[in-house]
XYZ file of N, CA, C and O in Angstrom:
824
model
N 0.829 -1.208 0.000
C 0.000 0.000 0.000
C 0.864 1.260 0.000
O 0.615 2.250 -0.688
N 2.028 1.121 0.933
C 2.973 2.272 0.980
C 3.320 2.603 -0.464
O 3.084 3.763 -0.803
N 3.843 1.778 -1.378
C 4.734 1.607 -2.863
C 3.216 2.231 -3.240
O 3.170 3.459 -3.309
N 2.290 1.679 -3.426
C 1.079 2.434 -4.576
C 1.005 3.470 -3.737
O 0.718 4.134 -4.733
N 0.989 4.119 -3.020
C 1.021 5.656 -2.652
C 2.050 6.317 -3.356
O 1.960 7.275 -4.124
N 2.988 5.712 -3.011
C 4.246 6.723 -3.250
C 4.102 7.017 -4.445
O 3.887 8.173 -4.809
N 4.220 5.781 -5.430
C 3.967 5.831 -6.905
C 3.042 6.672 -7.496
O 3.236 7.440 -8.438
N 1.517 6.376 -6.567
C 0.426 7.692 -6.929
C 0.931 9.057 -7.069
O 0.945 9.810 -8.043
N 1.343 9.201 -5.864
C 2.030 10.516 -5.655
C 3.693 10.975 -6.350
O 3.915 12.184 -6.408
N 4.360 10.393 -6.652
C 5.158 10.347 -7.969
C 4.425 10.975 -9.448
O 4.500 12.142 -9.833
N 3.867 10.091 -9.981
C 3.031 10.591 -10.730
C 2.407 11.668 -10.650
O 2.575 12.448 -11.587
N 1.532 12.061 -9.582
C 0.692 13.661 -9.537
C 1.857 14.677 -9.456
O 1.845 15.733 -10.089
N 2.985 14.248 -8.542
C 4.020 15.457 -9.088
C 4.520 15.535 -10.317
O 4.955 16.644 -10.625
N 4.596 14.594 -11.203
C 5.385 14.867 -12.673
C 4.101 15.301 -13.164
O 4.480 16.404 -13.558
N 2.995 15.281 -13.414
C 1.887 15.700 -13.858
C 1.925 17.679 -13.846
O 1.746 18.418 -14.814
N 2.243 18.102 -12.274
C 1.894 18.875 -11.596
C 3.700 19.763 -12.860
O 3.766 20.711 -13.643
N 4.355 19.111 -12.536
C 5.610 19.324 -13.019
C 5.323 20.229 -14.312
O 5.428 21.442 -14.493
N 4.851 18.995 -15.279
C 4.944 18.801 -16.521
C 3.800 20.052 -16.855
O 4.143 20.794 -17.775
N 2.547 20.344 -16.236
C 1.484 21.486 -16.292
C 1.942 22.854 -15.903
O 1.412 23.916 -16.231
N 3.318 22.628 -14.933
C 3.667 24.218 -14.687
C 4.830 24.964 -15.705
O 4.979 26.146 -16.015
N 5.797 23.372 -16.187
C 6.462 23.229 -17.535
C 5.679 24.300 -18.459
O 5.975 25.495 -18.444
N 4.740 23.804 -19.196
C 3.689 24.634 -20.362
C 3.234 25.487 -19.930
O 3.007 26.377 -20.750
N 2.943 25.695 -18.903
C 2.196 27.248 -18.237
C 3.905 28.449 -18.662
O 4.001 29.528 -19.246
N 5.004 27.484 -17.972
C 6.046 28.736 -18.266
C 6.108 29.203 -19.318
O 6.169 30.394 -19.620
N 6.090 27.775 -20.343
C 6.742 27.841 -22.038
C 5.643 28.997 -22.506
O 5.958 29.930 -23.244
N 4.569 28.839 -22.075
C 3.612 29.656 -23.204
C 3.387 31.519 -22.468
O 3.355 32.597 -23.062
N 3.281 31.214 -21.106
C 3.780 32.632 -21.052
C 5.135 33.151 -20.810
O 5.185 34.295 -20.360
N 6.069 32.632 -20.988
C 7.490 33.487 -21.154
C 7.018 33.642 -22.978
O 7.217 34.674 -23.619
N 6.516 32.647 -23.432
C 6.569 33.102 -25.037
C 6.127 34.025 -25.610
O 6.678 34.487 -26.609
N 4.957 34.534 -25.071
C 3.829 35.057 -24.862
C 4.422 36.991 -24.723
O 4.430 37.891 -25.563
N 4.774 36.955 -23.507
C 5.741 38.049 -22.871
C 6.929 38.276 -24.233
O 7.015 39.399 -24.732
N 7.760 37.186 -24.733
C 8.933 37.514 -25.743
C 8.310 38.244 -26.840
O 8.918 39.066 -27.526
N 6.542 37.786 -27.060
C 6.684 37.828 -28.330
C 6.044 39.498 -28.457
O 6.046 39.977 -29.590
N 5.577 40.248 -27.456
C 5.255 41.696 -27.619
C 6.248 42.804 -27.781
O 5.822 43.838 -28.296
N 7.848 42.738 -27.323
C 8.646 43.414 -27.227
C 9.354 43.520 -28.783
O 9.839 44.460 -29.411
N 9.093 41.579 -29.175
C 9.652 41.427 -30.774
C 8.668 41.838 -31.374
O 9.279 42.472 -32.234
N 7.515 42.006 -31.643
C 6.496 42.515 -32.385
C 7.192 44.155 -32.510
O 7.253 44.627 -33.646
N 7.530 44.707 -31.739
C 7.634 46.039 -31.278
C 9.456 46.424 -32.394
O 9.736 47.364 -33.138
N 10.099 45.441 -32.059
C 11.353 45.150 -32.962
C 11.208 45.209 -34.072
O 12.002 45.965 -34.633
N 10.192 44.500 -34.962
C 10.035 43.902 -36.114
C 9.358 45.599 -36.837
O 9.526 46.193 -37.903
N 8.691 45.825 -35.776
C 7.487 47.222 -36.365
C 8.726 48.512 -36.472
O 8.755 49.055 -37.576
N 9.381 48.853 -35.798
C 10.732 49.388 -35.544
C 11.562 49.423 -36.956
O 11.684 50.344 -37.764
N 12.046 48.201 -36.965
C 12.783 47.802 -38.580
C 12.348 47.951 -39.514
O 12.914 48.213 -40.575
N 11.101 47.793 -39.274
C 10.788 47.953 -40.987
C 10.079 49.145 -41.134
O 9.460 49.359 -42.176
N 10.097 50.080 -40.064
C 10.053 51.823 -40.316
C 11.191 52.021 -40.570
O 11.221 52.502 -41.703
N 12.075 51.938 -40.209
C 13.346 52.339 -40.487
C 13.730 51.909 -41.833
O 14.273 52.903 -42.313
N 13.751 50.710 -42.947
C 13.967 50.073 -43.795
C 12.994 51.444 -44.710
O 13.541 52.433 -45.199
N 11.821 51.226 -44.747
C 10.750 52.187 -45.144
C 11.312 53.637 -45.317
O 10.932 54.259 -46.309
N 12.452 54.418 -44.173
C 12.845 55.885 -44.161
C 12.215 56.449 -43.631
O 12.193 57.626 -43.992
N 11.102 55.997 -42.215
C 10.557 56.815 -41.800
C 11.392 58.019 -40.716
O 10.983 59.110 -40.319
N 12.533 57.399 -40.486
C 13.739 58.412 -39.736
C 14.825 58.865 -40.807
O 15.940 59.328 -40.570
N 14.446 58.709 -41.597
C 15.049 59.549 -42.575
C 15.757 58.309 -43.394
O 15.220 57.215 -43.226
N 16.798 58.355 -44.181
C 17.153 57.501 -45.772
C 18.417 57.057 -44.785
O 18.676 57.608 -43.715
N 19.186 55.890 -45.400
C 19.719 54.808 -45.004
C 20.804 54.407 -45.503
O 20.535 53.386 -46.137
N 22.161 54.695 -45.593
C 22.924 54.182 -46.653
C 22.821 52.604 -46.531
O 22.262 51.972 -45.635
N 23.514 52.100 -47.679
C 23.953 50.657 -48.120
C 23.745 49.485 -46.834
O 22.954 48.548 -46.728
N 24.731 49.951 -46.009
C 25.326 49.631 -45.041
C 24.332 49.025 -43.733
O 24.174 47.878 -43.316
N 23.672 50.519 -43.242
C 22.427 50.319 -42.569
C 21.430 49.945 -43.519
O 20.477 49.597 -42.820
N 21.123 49.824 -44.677
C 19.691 49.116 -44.940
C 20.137 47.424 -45.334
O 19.390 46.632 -45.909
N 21.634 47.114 -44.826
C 21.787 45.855 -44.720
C 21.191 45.312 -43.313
O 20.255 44.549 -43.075
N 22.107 46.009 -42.471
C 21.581 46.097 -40.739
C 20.506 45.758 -40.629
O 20.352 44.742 -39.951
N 19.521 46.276 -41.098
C 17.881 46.553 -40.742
C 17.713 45.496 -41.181
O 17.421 44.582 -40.409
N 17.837 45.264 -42.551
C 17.564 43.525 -43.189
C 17.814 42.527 -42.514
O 16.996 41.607 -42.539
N 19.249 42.384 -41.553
C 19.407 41.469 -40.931
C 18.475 41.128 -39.731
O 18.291 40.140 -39.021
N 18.026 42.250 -39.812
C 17.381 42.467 -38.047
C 15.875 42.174 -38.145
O 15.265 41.803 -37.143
N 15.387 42.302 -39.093
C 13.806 41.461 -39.626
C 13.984 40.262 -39.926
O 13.062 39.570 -39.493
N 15.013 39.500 -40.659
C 15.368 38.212 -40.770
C 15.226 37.299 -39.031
O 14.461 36.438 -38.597
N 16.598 38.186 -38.359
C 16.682 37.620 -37.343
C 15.084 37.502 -36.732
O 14.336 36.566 -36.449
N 14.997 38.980 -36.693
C 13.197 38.667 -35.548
C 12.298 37.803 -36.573
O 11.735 36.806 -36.122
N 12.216 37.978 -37.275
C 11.119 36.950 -37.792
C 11.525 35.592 -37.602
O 10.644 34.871 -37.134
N 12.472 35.129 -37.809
C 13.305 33.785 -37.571
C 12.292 33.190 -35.989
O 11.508 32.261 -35.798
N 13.045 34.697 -34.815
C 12.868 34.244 -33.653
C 11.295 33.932 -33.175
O 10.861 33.181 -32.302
N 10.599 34.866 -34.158
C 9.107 34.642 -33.717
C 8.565 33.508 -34.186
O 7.530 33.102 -33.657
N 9.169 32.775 -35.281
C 8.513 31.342 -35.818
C 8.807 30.361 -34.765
O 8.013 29.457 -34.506
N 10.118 30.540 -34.044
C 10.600 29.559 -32.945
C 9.817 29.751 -32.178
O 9.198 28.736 -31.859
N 9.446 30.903 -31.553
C 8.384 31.034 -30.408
C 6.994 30.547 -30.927
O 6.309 29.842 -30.186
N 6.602 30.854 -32.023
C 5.349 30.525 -32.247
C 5.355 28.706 -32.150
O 4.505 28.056 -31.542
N 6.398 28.193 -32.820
C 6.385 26.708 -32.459
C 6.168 26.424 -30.985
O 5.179 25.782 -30.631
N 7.109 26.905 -30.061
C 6.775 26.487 -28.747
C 5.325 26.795 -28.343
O 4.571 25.949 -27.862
N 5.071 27.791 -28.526
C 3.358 27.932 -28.035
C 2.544 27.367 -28.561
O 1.509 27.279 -27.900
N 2.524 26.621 -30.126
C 2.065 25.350 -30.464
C 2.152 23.848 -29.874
O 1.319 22.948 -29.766
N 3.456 23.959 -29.554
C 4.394 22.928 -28.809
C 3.413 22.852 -27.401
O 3.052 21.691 -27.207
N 2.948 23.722 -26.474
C 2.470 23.669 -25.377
C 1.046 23.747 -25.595
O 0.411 23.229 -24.677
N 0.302 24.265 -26.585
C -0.828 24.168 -26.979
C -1.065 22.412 -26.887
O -1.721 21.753 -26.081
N -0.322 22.031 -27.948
C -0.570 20.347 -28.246
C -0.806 18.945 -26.808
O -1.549 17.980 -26.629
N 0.454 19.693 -25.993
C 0.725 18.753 -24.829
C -0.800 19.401 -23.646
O -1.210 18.758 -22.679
N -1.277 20.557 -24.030
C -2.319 20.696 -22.598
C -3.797 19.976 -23.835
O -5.025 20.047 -23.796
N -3.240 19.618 -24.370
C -4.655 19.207 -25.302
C -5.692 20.185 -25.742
O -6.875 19.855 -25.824
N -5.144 21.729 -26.106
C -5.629 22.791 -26.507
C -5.699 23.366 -27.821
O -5.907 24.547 -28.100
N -5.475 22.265 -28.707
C -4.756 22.740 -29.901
C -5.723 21.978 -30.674
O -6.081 20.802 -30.610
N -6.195 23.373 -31.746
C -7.590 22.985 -32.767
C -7.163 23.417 -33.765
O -6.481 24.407 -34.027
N -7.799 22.245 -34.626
C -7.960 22.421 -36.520
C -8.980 23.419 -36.489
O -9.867 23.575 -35.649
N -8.758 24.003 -37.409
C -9.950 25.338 -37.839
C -10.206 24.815 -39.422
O -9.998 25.469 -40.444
N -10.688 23.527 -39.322
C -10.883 23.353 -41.113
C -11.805 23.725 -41.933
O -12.989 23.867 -41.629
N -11.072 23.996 -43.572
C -12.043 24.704 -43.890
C -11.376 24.246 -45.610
O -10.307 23.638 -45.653
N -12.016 24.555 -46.756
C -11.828 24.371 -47.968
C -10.538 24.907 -48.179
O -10.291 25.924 -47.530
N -9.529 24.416 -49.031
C -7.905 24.773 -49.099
C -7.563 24.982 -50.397
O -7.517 23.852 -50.883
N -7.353 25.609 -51.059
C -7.333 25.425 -52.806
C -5.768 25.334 -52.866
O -5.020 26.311 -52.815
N -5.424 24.180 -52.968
C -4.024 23.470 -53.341
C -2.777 24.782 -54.067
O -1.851 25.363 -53.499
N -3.275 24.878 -55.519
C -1.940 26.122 -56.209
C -1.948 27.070 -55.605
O -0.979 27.819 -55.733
N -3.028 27.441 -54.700
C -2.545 29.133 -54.300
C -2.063 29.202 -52.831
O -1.730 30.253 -52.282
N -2.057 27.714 -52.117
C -1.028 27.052 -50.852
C -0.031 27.064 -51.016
O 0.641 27.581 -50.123
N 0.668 26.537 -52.186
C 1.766 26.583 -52.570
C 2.648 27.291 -53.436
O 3.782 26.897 -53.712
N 1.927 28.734 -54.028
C 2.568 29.787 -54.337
C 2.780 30.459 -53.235
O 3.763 31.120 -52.900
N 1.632 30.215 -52.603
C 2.492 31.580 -51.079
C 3.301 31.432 -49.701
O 3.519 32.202 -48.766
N 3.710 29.879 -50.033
C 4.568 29.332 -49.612
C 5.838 29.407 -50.393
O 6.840 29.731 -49.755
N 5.957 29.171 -51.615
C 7.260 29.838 -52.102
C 7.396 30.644 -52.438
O 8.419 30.674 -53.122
N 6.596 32.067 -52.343
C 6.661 33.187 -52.436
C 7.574 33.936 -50.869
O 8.360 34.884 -50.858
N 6.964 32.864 -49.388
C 7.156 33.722 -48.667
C 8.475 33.368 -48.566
O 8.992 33.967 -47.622
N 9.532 32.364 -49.366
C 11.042 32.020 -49.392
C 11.764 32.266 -50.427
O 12.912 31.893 -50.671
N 10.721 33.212 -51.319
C 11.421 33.311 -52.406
C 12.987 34.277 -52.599
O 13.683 34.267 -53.615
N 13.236 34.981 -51.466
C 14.296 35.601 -51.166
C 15.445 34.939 -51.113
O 16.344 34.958 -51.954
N 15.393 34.189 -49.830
C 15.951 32.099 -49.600
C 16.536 31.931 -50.598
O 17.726 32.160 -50.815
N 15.396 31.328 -51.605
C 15.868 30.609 -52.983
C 16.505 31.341 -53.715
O 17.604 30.927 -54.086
N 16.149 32.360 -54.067
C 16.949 33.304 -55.107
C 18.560 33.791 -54.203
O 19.352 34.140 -55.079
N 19.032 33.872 -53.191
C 20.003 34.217 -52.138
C 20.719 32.990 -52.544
O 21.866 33.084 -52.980
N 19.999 31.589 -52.408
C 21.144 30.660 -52.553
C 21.246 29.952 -54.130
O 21.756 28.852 -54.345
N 20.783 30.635 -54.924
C 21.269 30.869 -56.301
C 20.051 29.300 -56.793
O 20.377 28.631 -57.774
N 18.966 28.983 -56.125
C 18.144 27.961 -56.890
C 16.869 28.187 -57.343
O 16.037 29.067 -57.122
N 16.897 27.155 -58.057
C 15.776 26.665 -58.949
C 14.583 25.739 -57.768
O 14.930 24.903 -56.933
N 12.956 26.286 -58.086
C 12.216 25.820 -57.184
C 11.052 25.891 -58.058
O 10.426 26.873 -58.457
N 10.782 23.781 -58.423
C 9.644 23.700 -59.160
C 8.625 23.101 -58.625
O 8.776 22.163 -57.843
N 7.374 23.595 -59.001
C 6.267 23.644 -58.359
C 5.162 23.043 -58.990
O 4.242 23.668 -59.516
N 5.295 21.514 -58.914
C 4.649 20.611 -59.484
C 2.785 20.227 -58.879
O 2.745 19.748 -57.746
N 1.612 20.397 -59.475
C 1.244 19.945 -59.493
C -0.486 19.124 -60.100
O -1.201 19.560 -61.002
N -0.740 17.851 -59.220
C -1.659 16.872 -60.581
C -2.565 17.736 -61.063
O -2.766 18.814 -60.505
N -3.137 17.400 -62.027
C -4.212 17.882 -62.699
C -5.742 17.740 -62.138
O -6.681 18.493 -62.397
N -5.751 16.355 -61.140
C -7.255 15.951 -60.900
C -6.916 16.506 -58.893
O -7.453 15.995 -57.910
N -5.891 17.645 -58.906
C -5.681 17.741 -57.234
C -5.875 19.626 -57.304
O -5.135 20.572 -57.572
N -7.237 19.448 -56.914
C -7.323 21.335 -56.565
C -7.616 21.962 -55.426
O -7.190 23.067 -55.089
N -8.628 20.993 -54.590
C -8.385 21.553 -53.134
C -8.901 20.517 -52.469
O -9.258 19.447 -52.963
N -8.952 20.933 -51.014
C -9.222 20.068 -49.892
C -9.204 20.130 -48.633
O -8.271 20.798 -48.187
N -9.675 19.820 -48.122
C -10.084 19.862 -46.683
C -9.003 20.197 -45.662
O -8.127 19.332 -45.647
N -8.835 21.052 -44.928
C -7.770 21.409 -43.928
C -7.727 22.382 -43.243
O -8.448 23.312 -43.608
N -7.069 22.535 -42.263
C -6.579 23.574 -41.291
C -5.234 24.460 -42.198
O -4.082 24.067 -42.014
N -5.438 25.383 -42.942
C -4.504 25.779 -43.992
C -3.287 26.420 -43.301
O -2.111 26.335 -43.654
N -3.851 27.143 -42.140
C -2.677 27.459 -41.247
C -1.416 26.559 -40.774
O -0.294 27.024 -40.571
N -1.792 25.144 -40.624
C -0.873 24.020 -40.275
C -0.161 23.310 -41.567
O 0.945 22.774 -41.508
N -0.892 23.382 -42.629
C -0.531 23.106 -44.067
C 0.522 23.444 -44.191
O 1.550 22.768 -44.248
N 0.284 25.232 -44.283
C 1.477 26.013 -44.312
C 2.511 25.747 -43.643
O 3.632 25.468 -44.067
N 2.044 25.852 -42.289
C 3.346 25.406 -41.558
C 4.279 24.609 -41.956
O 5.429 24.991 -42.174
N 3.589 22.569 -42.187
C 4.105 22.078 -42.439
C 5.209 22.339 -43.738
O 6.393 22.005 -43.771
N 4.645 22.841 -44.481
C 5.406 22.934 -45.943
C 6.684 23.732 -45.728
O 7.832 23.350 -45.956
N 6.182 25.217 -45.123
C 7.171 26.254 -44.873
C 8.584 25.778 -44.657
O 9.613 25.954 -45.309
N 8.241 24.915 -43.193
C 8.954 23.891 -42.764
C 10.166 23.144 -43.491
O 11.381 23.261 -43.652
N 9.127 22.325 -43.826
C 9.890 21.166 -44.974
C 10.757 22.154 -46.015
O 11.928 21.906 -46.301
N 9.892 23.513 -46.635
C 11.050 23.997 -47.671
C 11.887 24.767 -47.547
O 12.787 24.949 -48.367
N 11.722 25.446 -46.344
C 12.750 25.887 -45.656
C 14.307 25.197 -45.380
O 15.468 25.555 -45.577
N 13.640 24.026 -44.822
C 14.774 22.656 -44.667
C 16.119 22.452 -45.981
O 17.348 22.385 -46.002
N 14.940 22.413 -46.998
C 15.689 21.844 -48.641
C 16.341 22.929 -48.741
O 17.455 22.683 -49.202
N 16.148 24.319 -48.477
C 16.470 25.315 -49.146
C 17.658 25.378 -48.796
O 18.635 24.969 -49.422
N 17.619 25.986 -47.600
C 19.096 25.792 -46.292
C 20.137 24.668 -46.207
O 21.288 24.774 -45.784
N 19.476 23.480 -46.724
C 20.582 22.354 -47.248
C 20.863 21.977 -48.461
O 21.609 20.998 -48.437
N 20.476 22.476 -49.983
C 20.654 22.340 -51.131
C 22.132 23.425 -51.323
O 22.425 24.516 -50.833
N 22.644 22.741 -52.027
C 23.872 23.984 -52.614
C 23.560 24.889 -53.652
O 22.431 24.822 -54.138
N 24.151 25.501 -53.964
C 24.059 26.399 -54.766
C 23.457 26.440 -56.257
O 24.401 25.949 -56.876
N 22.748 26.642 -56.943
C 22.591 25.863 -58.465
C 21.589 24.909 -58.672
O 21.299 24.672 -59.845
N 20.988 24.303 -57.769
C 20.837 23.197 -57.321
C 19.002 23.494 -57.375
O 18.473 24.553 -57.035
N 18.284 22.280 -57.882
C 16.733 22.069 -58.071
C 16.275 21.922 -57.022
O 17.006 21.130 -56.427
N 15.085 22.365 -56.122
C 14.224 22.103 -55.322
C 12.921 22.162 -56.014
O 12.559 23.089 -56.737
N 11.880 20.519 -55.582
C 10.880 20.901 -55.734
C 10.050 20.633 -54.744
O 10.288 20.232 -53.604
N 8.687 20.981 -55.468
C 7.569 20.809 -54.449
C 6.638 21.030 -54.853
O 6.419 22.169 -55.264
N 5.563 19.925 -54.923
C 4.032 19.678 -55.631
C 3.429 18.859 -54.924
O 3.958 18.531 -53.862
N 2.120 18.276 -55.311
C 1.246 17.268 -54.723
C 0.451 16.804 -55.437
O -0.007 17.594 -56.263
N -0.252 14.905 -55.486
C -0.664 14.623 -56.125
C -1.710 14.006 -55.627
O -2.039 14.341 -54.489
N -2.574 12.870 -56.380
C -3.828 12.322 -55.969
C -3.286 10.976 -55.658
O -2.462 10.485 -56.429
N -3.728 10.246 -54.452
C -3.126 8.932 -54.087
C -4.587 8.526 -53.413
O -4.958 8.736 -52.258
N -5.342 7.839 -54.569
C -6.680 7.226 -54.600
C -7.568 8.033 -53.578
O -7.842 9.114 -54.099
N -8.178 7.910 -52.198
C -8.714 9.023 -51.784
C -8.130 10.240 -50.640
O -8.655 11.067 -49.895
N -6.648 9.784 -51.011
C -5.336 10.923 -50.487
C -4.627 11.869 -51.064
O -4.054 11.539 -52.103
N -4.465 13.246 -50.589
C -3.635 14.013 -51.255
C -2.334 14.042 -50.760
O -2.194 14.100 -49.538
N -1.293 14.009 -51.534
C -0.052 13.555 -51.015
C 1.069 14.975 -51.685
O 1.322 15.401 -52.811
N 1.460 15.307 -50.387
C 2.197 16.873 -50.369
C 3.755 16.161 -50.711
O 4.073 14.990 -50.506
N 4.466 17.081 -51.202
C 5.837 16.456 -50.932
C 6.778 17.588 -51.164
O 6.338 18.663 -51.573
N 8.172 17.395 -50.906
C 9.211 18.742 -50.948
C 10.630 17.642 -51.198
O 10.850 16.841 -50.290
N 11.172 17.637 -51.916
C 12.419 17.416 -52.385
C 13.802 18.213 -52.936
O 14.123 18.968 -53.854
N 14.352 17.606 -51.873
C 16.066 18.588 -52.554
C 17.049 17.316 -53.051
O 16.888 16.096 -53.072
N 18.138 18.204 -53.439
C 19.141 17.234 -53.828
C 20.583 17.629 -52.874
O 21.748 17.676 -53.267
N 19.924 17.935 -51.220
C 21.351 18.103 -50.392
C 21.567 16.890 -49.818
O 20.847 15.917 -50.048
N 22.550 16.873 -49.053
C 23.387 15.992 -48.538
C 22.513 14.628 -47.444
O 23.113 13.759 -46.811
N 21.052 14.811 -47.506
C 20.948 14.034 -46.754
C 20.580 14.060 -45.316
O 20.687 15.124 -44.705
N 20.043 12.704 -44.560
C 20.400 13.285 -43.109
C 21.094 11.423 -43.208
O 20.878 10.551 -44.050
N 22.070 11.410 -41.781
C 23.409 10.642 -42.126
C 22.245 9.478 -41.046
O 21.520 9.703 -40.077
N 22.591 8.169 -41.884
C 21.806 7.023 -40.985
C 21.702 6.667 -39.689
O 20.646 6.295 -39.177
N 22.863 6.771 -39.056
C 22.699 6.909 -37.014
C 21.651 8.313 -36.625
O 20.875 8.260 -35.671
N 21.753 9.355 -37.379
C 20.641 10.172 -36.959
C 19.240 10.000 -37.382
O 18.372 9.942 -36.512
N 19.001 9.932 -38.347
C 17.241 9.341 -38.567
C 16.359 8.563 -37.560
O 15.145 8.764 -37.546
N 16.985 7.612 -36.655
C 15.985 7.391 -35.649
C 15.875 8.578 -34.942
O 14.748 8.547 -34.447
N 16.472 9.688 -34.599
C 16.301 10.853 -33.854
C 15.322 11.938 -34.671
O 14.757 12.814 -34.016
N 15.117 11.846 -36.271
C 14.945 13.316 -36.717
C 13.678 13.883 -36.225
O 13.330 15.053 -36.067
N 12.819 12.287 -35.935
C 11.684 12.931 -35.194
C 11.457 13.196 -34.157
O 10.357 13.709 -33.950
N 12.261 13.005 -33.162
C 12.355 13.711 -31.517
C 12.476 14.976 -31.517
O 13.244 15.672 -32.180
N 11.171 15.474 -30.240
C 10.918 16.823 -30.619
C 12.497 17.302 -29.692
O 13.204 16.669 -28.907
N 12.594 19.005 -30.368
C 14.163 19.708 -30.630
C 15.298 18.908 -30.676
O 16.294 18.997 -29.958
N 15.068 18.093 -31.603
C 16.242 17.337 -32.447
C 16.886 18.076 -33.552
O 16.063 18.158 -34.464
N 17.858 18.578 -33.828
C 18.390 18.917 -35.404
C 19.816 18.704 -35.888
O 20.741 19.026 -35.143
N 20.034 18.226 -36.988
C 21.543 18.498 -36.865
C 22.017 19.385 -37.928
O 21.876 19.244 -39.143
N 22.683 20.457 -37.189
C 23.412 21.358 -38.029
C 24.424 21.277 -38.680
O 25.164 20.314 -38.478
N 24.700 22.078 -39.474
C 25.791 21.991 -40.646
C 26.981 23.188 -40.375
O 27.055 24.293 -40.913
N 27.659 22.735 -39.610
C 29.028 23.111 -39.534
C 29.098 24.383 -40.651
O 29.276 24.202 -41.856
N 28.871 26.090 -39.826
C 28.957 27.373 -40.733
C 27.488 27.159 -41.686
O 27.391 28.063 -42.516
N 26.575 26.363 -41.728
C 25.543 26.477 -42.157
C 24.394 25.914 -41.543
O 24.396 25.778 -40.320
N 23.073 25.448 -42.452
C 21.589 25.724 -42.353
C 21.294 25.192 -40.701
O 22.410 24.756 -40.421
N 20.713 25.049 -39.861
C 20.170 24.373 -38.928
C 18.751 24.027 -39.195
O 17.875 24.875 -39.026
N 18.434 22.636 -39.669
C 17.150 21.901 -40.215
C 16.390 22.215 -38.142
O 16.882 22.267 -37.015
N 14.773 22.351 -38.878
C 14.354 22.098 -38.043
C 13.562 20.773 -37.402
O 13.142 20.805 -36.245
């Protein structure tokens, strides 16, 4: 009787643990993400000339500095998804998805990316696949994701694509590069959540 107590009570503390865990993650995220909102709005007045014109130099600065914050707010926004998921708070908002115009504004919003690292990004897709059912917000995500990944690990010159087709009563998304791979001892890991392996002076896959 002692051991099933203890054990009970083991458990209600990792529970208790694990609930004050996500309470932090989502409001420290929460708190980060008003000051960077405030960053991001900042930069790109300044980029704009609202304090007056900018040489070369500083309208590199500023560029870097919307890159960076936007970077940092996708990380945060993951974690507050991340803690959304684990308190069991986290909803599809589905709704009709029209396939080509998902995936133009997904490589539209990297089209900087691609053109920066000197590639080619083709955008394949079926004829009998036009829309469908989804939470388009998570779509995105996913894809962003994934082409973000190829982009940051393809070399220079180098084809990326990304289309989707009909797989009897499935639509099947996909993103392909031609980089290096992920190396076989790591693949049982790639799906453990904040797993990545970086590239020595380059991309960090997420």
């Amino acid at each position: 009787a002692r051991m099933e107590r203890a054990l009970r009570d083991r458990a209600d503390a990792l529970e208790a643990a694990d609930r004050l865990k996500n309470m932090f993650l989502s409001n420290v995220s929460y708190e980060i993400r008003t000051p960077l909102t405030s960053v991001l709005g900042f930069a790109e007045g300044l980029q704009m000339g609202l304090a007056g014109p900018l040489n070369p130099k500083q309208q590199d600065y500023v560029r870097d500095i919307r890159k960076s914050s936007t970077d940092l707010k996708t990380i945060i926004d993951a974690i507050i998804d991340l803690t959304a998921i684990d308190a069991g708070a986290m909803e599809l908002r589905l709704e009709r998805v029209d396939i080509p115009s998902l995936l133009e504004t997904v490589a539209e919003r990297l089209a900087s990316q691609i053109e920066g690292r000197d590639l080619t990004l083709n955008i394949e897709v079926g004829e009998d696949v036009t829309s469908f059912t989804a939470d388009p917000t998570r779509v995105d995500q996913i894809l962003s994701n994934l082409l973000s990944n190829a982009v940051g690990f393809s070399e220079p010159g180098s084809t990326v694509r990304m289309g989707t087709r009909r797989q009897g009563d499935t639509i099947q998304f996909w993103v392909s590069d031609q980089g290096r791979g992920i190396e076989p001892e790591f693949q049982k890991q790639a799906f453990e959540r904040f797993q990545s392996r970086p590239v020595p002076g380059g991309h960090r896959g997420p």
